[in-house]
Each structure stands twice: as C-alpha cells, then as structure tokens.
XYZ file of C-alpha atoms in Angstrom:
458
model
C -32.983 12.015 -21.399
C -33.699 12.452 -25.265
C -31.551 15.650 -25.414
C -28.137 15.706 -26.802
C -25.288 14.520 -24.126
C -21.773 15.560 -24.215
C -18.794 14.722 -21.928
C -16.348 17.496 -21.355
C -13.774 15.007 -20.332
C -13.903 12.355 -23.244
C -15.241 14.984 -26.119
C -17.868 12.032 -26.545
C -21.367 11.755 -26.633
C -21.540 7.901 -25.763
C -18.783 7.488 -22.898
C -18.927 5.913 -19.779
C -19.436 9.135 -18.192
C -22.482 10.155 -20.211
C -23.943 6.474 -19.717
C -23.810 6.803 -15.939
C -25.494 10.504 -15.728
C -28.443 9.035 -18.176
C -28.659 6.104 -15.636
C -28.662 8.525 -12.671
C -31.377 10.717 -14.192
C -33.676 7.831 -14.644
C -33.336 6.985 -10.890
C -34.371 10.660 -10.128
C -37.232 10.853 -12.583
C -38.366 7.449 -11.468
C -37.925 7.596 -8.081
C -36.396 4.141 -8.447
C -32.814 3.155 -7.485
C -32.861 0.519 -10.002
C -33.828 2.387 -12.755
C -31.588 2.610 -16.079
C -31.648 4.102 -19.360
C -31.990 1.057 -21.649
C -31.124 2.975 -24.759
C -27.647 3.714 -24.095
C -26.739 0.538 -21.867
C -25.574 -1.263 -24.733
C -23.832 1.343 -27.010
C -21.974 2.903 -24.059
C -20.685 -0.626 -23.033
C -19.384 -1.259 -26.382
C -17.653 1.933 -26.473
C -15.752 1.230 -23.386
C -14.640 -2.090 -24.339
C -13.463 -0.868 -27.556
C -10.950 1.677 -26.172
C -9.483 -0.423 -23.697
C -9.141 -3.662 -25.664
C -5.946 -4.346 -27.565
C -4.714 -7.060 -29.970
C -2.662 -8.287 -27.429
C -4.375 -10.590 -25.001
C -1.914 -12.879 -23.248
C -0.863 -12.522 -20.025
C 2.180 -10.464 -19.198
C 4.475 -10.845 -16.225
C 5.209 -8.115 -13.986
C 8.357 -6.311 -14.184
C 11.154 -7.625 -11.933
C 11.392 -4.715 -9.614
C 7.650 -5.432 -8.969
C 8.100 -9.155 -8.266
C 7.524 -10.327 -4.511
C 8.926 -13.524 -3.403
C 5.460 -15.369 -3.909
C 5.774 -14.112 -7.254
C 9.091 -15.246 -7.944
C 8.234 -18.747 -7.247
C 5.235 -19.145 -9.190
C 5.702 -16.862 -12.150
C 7.294 -17.951 -15.482
C 10.615 -16.645 -16.806
C 10.758 -12.974 -17.254
C 10.374 -11.608 -21.263
C 13.779 -10.285 -22.149
C 13.832 -6.528 -23.496
C 13.550 -5.728 -27.082
C 17.352 -5.273 -28.236
C 16.559 -5.059 -32.110
C 13.328 -4.890 -33.962
C 12.451 -7.529 -36.399
C 12.290 -7.045 -39.925
C 8.737 -8.416 -39.852
C 6.535 -9.344 -37.317
C 4.776 -12.898 -38.131
C 1.441 -14.189 -37.193
C 1.512 -17.305 -35.075
C -1.041 -19.625 -33.528
C -1.745 -17.210 -31.059
C -2.455 -14.111 -33.158
C -6.101 -12.978 -33.001
C -8.577 -10.152 -33.502
C -10.086 -7.929 -30.577
C -13.540 -7.782 -32.131
C -14.861 -10.428 -29.944
C -14.759 -12.833 -27.058
C -13.479 -15.315 -27.352
C -11.163 -14.050 -29.938
C -11.161 -15.000 -33.395
C -7.799 -16.753 -34.006
C -5.476 -16.903 -36.962
C -6.349 -19.169 -39.644
C -3.369 -20.509 -41.928
C -5.673 -20.777 -44.656
C -6.716 -17.107 -45.146
C -4.430 -14.884 -47.016
C -1.842 -12.715 -45.303
C -0.997 -9.184 -45.934
C 1.878 -6.884 -44.391
C 1.345 -3.454 -43.495
C 3.571 -0.897 -41.710
C 3.804 -0.401 -37.951
C 5.479 1.811 -35.461
C 7.306 0.286 -32.427
C 7.565 3.069 -29.451
C 10.566 2.428 -27.467
C 12.495 4.398 -24.489
C 14.706 6.602 -26.477
C 12.570 6.842 -30.022
C 10.315 5.090 -32.425
C 11.041 2.283 -34.909
C 9.220 1.523 -38.127
C 8.869 -2.056 -39.167
C 6.340 -4.561 -40.922
C 3.587 -6.464 -39.335
C 1.652 -9.317 -41.042
C -2.163 -9.093 -40.625
C -5.180 -11.006 -41.786
C -8.673 -9.966 -42.316
C -10.888 -11.003 -39.449
C -13.561 -13.432 -40.571
C -15.965 -12.324 -37.950
C -16.439 -8.583 -38.021
C -15.035 -8.193 -41.330
C -13.809 -4.657 -40.309
C -10.704 -5.448 -38.444
C -7.348 -7.373 -38.599
C -5.877 -10.473 -36.850
C -2.422 -9.572 -35.530
C 0.321 -11.027 -33.815
C 0.314 -10.886 -29.907
C 4.216 -9.923 -29.665
C 4.593 -10.969 -26.008
C 7.358 -13.264 -26.577
C 9.173 -10.172 -28.294
C 8.610 -7.909 -25.449
C 6.113 -5.942 -27.356
C 2.683 -4.891 -26.671
C 0.463 -4.831 -30.046
C -2.320 -2.144 -29.451
C -4.201 -1.952 -32.790
C -1.506 -3.525 -35.470
C -0.149 0.075 -36.195
C 0.780 1.276 -32.743
C 3.120 -0.899 -30.927
C 4.748 -0.181 -27.829
C 7.778 -2.052 -26.183
C 7.001 -3.339 -22.508
C 10.094 -1.122 -21.212
C 8.208 1.820 -22.012
C 5.130 0.870 -20.451
C 6.655 -0.637 -17.236
C 8.773 2.651 -16.915
C 5.477 4.574 -16.785
C 4.198 2.190 -13.837
C 7.743 2.559 -12.155
C 7.288 6.454 -12.483
C 3.664 6.624 -11.161
C 4.538 4.199 -7.993
C 7.431 6.083 -7.291
C 6.422 9.585 -7.537
C 2.986 9.672 -8.635
C 3.828 10.772 -11.984
C 0.385 12.023 -14.198
C 0.092 11.067 -17.628
C 0.456 14.359 -18.985
C 3.854 15.158 -17.355
C 5.471 11.672 -18.290
C 3.964 11.969 -21.850
C 5.787 15.417 -22.014
C 8.960 13.846 -20.819
C 8.969 11.250 -23.295
C 8.228 13.759 -26.240
C 11.507 15.560 -25.009
C 13.315 12.575 -25.109
C 11.974 11.550 -28.418
C 13.247 14.998 -29.861
C 16.627 14.909 -28.052
C 17.445 11.459 -29.546
C 15.740 12.525 -33.113
C 13.067 10.000 -33.381
C 11.650 9.861 -36.796
C 8.280 9.868 -35.144
C 7.077 11.746 -32.211
C 5.733 10.441 -29.190
C 2.018 9.545 -28.880
C -0.779 12.104 -27.326
C -1.515 11.856 -23.713
C -4.940 10.291 -24.344
C -3.623 7.641 -26.571
C -0.709 6.695 -24.223
C -3.370 6.662 -21.286
C -5.429 4.157 -23.273
C -2.648 1.872 -24.328
C -1.225 1.896 -20.627
C -4.502 0.701 -19.058
C -4.986 -1.984 -21.855
C -1.451 -3.074 -20.904
C -1.758 -3.200 -17.157
C -5.106 -5.328 -17.584
C -3.049 -7.994 -18.767
C -0.006 -7.949 -16.316
C -0.226 -11.070 -14.020
C 0.034 -9.453 -10.674
C -1.692 -12.320 -9.292
C -4.594 -12.139 -6.597
C -2.167 -11.393 -3.594
C -2.338 -7.622 -3.124
C -3.819 -7.954 0.292
C -2.542 -8.027 3.947
C -1.253 -11.605 4.756
C -2.854 -10.960 8.472
C -6.006 -9.497 7.844
C -6.886 -10.655 4.332
C -8.763 -8.934 1.335
C -11.549 -7.378 3.871
C -9.637 -5.938 7.139
C -12.003 -4.927 9.857
C -10.207 -1.577 10.592
C -8.572 0.520 7.916
C -6.398 3.917 8.368
C -7.443 6.427 5.503
C -5.288 9.581 4.767
C -5.745 12.383 2.457
C -4.942 15.895 1.397
C -7.594 18.305 0.404
C -5.825 21.543 -0.911
C -9.043 23.891 -1.416
C -12.526 23.138 -2.446
C -13.765 24.172 -5.802
C -15.986 27.562 -5.869
C -18.942 25.583 -7.098
C -18.801 23.551 -3.938
C -19.499 26.570 -1.641
C -22.914 26.284 -1.018
C -24.977 28.110 1.508
C -25.390 24.905 3.597
C -21.426 24.693 3.806
C -20.423 25.236 7.611
C -17.374 24.525 9.800
C -17.442 21.211 11.437
C -17.527 22.863 14.890
C -20.934 24.543 14.116
C -23.672 23.409 16.454
C -27.029 22.256 15.059
C -30.038 24.175 16.628
C -31.755 20.701 17.589
C -28.427 19.088 19.107
C -28.747 17.454 22.267
C -26.949 19.508 24.956
C -25.183 17.571 27.776
C -24.183 19.840 30.395
C -22.944 17.454 32.751
C -20.465 15.444 30.726
C -16.947 15.455 32.153
C -13.551 13.822 30.786
C -12.893 10.360 32.773
C -9.610 10.344 33.765
C -7.103 7.411 34.286
C -7.943 5.268 31.121
C -4.567 4.318 30.795
C -3.599 0.782 31.189
C -1.252 1.808 33.762
C -2.687 4.488 35.910
C 0.702 5.621 37.427
C 2.103 8.321 35.203
C 5.546 7.892 37.272
C 5.786 4.552 36.196
C 4.806 5.228 32.534
C 7.313 7.760 32.025
C 10.128 5.401 33.787
C 9.595 2.354 31.449
C 9.553 4.781 28.364
C 12.929 6.179 29.724
C 14.541 2.661 30.241
C 13.559 1.149 26.558
C 13.707 3.977 24.502
C 16.814 5.238 22.945
C 20.402 3.940 22.854
C 20.706 0.222 23.816
C 21.617 -0.100 27.519
C 24.920 -1.652 28.818
C 26.262 -1.935 32.236
C 29.837 -0.756 30.891
C 30.367 1.651 28.335
C 33.143 1.797 25.908
C 35.825 4.294 26.023
C 36.724 6.519 23.291
C 39.923 6.828 21.887
C 40.514 10.619 21.986
C 44.477 10.566 21.737
C 45.441 12.491 18.733
C 49.041 13.744 18.128
C 48.544 15.645 15.006
C 48.069 19.242 16.157
C 45.646 21.252 18.466
C 42.513 21.238 16.475
C 42.490 17.414 16.727
C 43.221 17.512 20.439
C 40.237 19.900 20.564
C 37.859 17.673 18.758
C 39.000 14.567 20.746
C 37.940 16.661 23.925
C 34.453 17.666 22.718
C 33.957 13.781 21.426
C 35.006 12.831 24.927
C 32.638 15.186 26.809
C 29.672 13.773 24.775
C 30.663 10.364 25.281
C 30.859 10.786 29.075
C 27.211 12.791 29.034
C 25.830 9.621 26.983
C 27.593 7.383 29.501
C 26.007 9.098 32.267
C 22.413 9.063 30.882
C 22.906 5.250 30.217
C 23.725 4.624 33.948
C 20.959 6.752 35.085
C 18.669 4.574 33.020
C 20.087 1.371 34.132
C 19.565 2.602 37.779
C 15.819 2.949 36.974
C 15.468 -0.864 36.165
C 14.899 -2.234 39.698
C 12.218 -0.027 40.452
C 10.403 -0.563 37.151
C 10.761 -4.324 37.635
C 9.075 -4.248 41.073
C 6.425 -1.868 40.213
C 5.520 -3.432 37.304
C 5.434 -6.873 39.000
C 2.695 -5.049 41.610
C 0.382 -4.129 38.577
C 0.670 -7.373 37.118
C 3.120 -10.262 37.651
C 2.977 -11.055 33.850
C 4.101 -7.820 32.930
C 6.933 -7.634 35.502
C 8.210 -11.237 34.316
C 8.359 -9.723 30.946
C 9.833 -6.747 31.593
C 12.605 -8.369 33.807
C 13.439 -11.128 31.384
C 14.109 -8.883 28.222
C 15.008 -5.419 29.833
C 16.109 -6.513 33.355
C 19.717 -6.351 34.992
C 20.024 -9.934 34.133
C 19.470 -9.578 30.669
C 22.168 -6.815 30.560
C 24.806 -8.839 32.387
C 24.166 -11.797 29.902
C 24.305 -9.124 26.708
C 20.913 -10.233 25.527
C 19.538 -8.126 23.191
C 15.647 -7.847 23.187
C 13.331 -8.632 20.399
C 11.648 -5.525 19.210
C 8.140 -7.000 19.505
C 8.515 -6.818 23.207
C 9.572 -3.251 23.211
C 6.646 -2.383 20.967
C 3.937 -4.148 23.237
C 5.781 -2.305 26.282
C 5.563 0.961 24.680
C 1.912 0.431 23.672
C 1.036 -0.541 27.470
C 2.784 2.721 28.813
C 1.402 5.161 26.133
C -0.433 7.975 27.197
C -3.694 6.901 25.764
C -6.770 5.040 26.792
C -6.435 1.454 26.935
C -9.349 1.404 24.393
C -7.073 3.206 21.876
C -5.123 -0.320 22.233
C -7.957 -2.589 22.457
C -11.963 -1.685 21.616
C -14.686 -3.649 22.626
C -14.786 -6.279 20.012
C -10.776 -6.686 20.450
C -11.207 -7.186 23.983
C -13.798 -10.077 23.522
C -11.602 -11.489 20.988
C -8.816 -11.496 23.487
C -10.938 -12.827 26.354
C -11.685 -15.894 23.734
C -7.724 -16.165 23.319
C -7.045 -16.308 27.430
C -9.569 -19.248 27.707
C -8.144 -21.137 24.714
C -4.592 -19.621 23.896
C -3.882 -21.265 20.319
C -2.691 -19.860 17.039
C -5.992 -19.866 15.713
C -7.447 -17.480 18.354
C -4.390 -15.504 18.443
C -4.389 -14.827 14.552
C -7.645 -13.149 15.393
C -6.230 -10.361 17.582
C -4.938 -8.578 14.520
C -6.640 -5.365 15.712
C -4.326 -5.101 18.897
C -1.122 -5.265 16.461
C 1.466 -5.363 19.245
C 0.125 -8.025 21.069
C -0.387 -9.874 18.049
C 2.960 -9.591 16.963
C 4.460 -10.896 20.300
C 2.187 -13.816 20.189
C 3.130 -14.687 16.434
C 6.630 -14.570 17.468
C 6.357 -16.762 20.559
C 4.207 -19.657 18.563
C 6.670 -19.715 15.584
C 9.679 -19.773 18.568
C 8.102 -21.715 21.163
C 5.151 -23.279 19.564
C 2.890 -21.924 22.460
C 2.254 -18.454 24.069
C 4.498 -17.919 27.264
C 2.572 -17.874 30.821
C 3.527 -14.337 31.228
C 1.965 -13.171 27.924
C -1.241 -14.790 28.561
C -1.181 -13.393 32.216
C -0.760 -9.995 30.656
C -3.986 -10.635 28.241
C -6.366 -11.525 31.068
C -4.992 -8.177 32.510
C -5.558 -6.062 29.753
C -9.209 -7.582 29.300
C -9.645 -6.561 32.866
C -8.560 -3.232 32.752
C -10.298 -2.454 29.417
C -13.594 -3.632 30.490
C -13.080 -1.791 33.532
C -12.469 1.598 31.671
C -15.280 0.772 29.122
C -17.689 0.325 32.115
C -16.615 4.029 33.363
C -17.298 5.378 30.277
C -20.494 3.778 29.812
C-alpha cells in the first residue's frame, strides 16, 4: 500500500474512499479481517471531518412541512425566514470555531475584524459583512457567528446559506428524488433569471454544505415504526435494476434458473393443495364478493332522471338510469348471498361466523351499521387465495398461541407480523379494553389450521 492512491470520485489522495480501500488491502494481504492501514487512518478521519464541519453548530428545527404531531409538541418555535439581510452579522456568545471538539468559543477580550461574505437565497445572492475573530486554538481559522436565529447557516464565514434554500432541496429530494446535479442546475438558472450578482455555488460545494446542514437538524429519534420499533423482525424491500455495468458481466454470471451440477434432485416433490385458511373455494369467493365493492344497502336510492331541457339530456338520463339499475341488481345479488356466507362461515368456525354476521350480516344492513375497515381487512386475509403460512409464519403462530392462552395487550402487541389480526385486536382493546370472544376463537382456529398445513408441508 505504499503506492500513490487517487480517488476518481473526489479527486483526492486521502478521502474516505481511499482510506477504505487501503484498509481492505491490508485485510487481504494479512488474511485478517481486523487488519487496518494505520498510516492513513488519522489523516483520512481528519479530512472527512473537515469537509462536513461548518461554523454553525447549534441544532436547527426541521421545516414545518416535515414536522409530525409528536415533533410539534416537543419542538421549540420555528425560526422565521430571512426577509432582509443584516448590514453586519455580529458575533455572539454562541459564536465558535469549527477546528476542534469541544469548540473554541468567542472571547470578548480578543480583537474583532470584519470581512465580506455572501448569503445564498432562493432567488439570488446577497453581499454583506460578518464579524470574525482569530481562533486562539488553531491559529488558522476564525471564530464566526452561528446565525441560527437569523435563519442562516454559516458554512465557513464567507459562504452562508439561508435555511430556506437548504430546506428547499430537502423538499425536492423527498418529493421527487431530485439529484444534487439537477437541483444545482435549476438554482443556477434561477439565479441567472433574477440577475443575481453572484452565481450559485458548484454541485460539490452545495452537496458538502447540505450534508453539514442536515446533520444539525433536529429530527429527533422517532423515525421508527410505532408498532415494530427500530428493529422490525420482518421487512419488505423493493428495488429496480435497469442494467448491470459491463464490468460485472463475468463468466460466472448465470441466470437464476441455472441448475448446479451438484444440486439435489427431488423427483417425488409435489405441491400440497388446500393450504388456504378456508379450503372451500366457493365460500372464499362468496365472502369476497360480499365485502368488496360498493357498500351494501337493502334499499337503493332512486336516481333523478327527469330533465326537460332537451332530447340529449333525456338520453343521458336514460343511460344513467340503466347504469343505476344494473348497479342495484348487483348489490341485491350480493345481499342475497349473505345468509349462505353466514351459515357456511359458522360451520368453519363459530367465531368467524359471529364476526361476519355482526359486521356484514343482514342485521347490520337493517340498522345501517357501517363496519370498521379493520374487520374487512381481516376477512379479506382469511379468504385470500394463498397459504395460511403467508398470513402467519411458524414464529407468528407460536406468538398467536401465547395470546390465545393469555389474551392481554402485551401479547396482542407481539402480533405485528400478522397485521390484519393485530389491527383488529388493537381496535378492540382501544374500544372495549379487551378482545372479543369471537376474535379469540378465530385466533385459536388460525393457530390450529396453520399448524395443520405446516405439518403437511414438513
């Protein structure tokens, strides 16, 4: 590792990429995963810290559009946007130098000097003056104002950005995944249109400033799922790969369907049928037809097709009447299927039949009761055309069995891997302070059915 190392991305010889590669080389040479190149460790760390450390260092509240309810209760007041640039940005007690940690702060007894600086806003740049003070620790940099209360972000006492500009890129990136290069081009054109005295900064400079800015934003530590916590047991990933780079096209690259010459061959393997929670396909289809679509009603509203303003309006009214009549017929057919579904679901499981009758039965239609959507989602999961093990894997079945033996909120919260059932339990505990007997009966049935299917597969 004594040769010359250069990074094609950063154009430097001692960036974080070079440091990582040199450490990786030592691991291969020494056949030791813990090996490191001690000659570049300290230098690379200093270089990386220097690029991402700004003069501003105080916490910055997130923009109002990014504040959630919990943040709104705990966060302090929002910093108002900069309307007019101050003639002089003065030093204050919070002013500091970025050369060390903890920081070297402003000293009232040390001489102060003024120097020009540029403030980069939404539509153009502004020139003003900033007070600085020689750092008594590094003797190379200067103590500068934090500027947070002004709605400004002081990067290096010469380049200062308004919070609006930096938050604007955050908004663009989180909305449409705007890359730095595209956004800097947009800003450069905007500066040109508004005849800004100073053009916008380069892509590399803006990227460095933005990362230093967001590192100070107070997004709290609540960017986690409120149900699963910071480390969920099950995660779903999605991604799109347009094409591989040509350098990855090696002779060892083969389609995923290629069989290895030493692969085990199982000639007698056959698919196990009937893995659904409800084996009866007709019943599954009937339940889906009832609960999916327009909300059911025992009486259809009559459409007003009368129109005296001409033949075209009358024709349009007749067409609307035909559509309404067809819709009414479909609704009535769905209503006629309800008694059959109630009877068959009760034979499969009494609790399942009770839940369907209570929320989707004829009685609920007569009383004009609108069922909560959590029960609809649960029934759709139960009558899905997929294996019961898609709904609840083995570990989830074990947790569900524990809940049936002791149906309390603690055991119910552990069922996050069965979302449809978990939502129903959360709803009932919040509304009734307990789980209904019918839902507990359904849980026992799901455990029994799941273990039966699992035993067939094994």
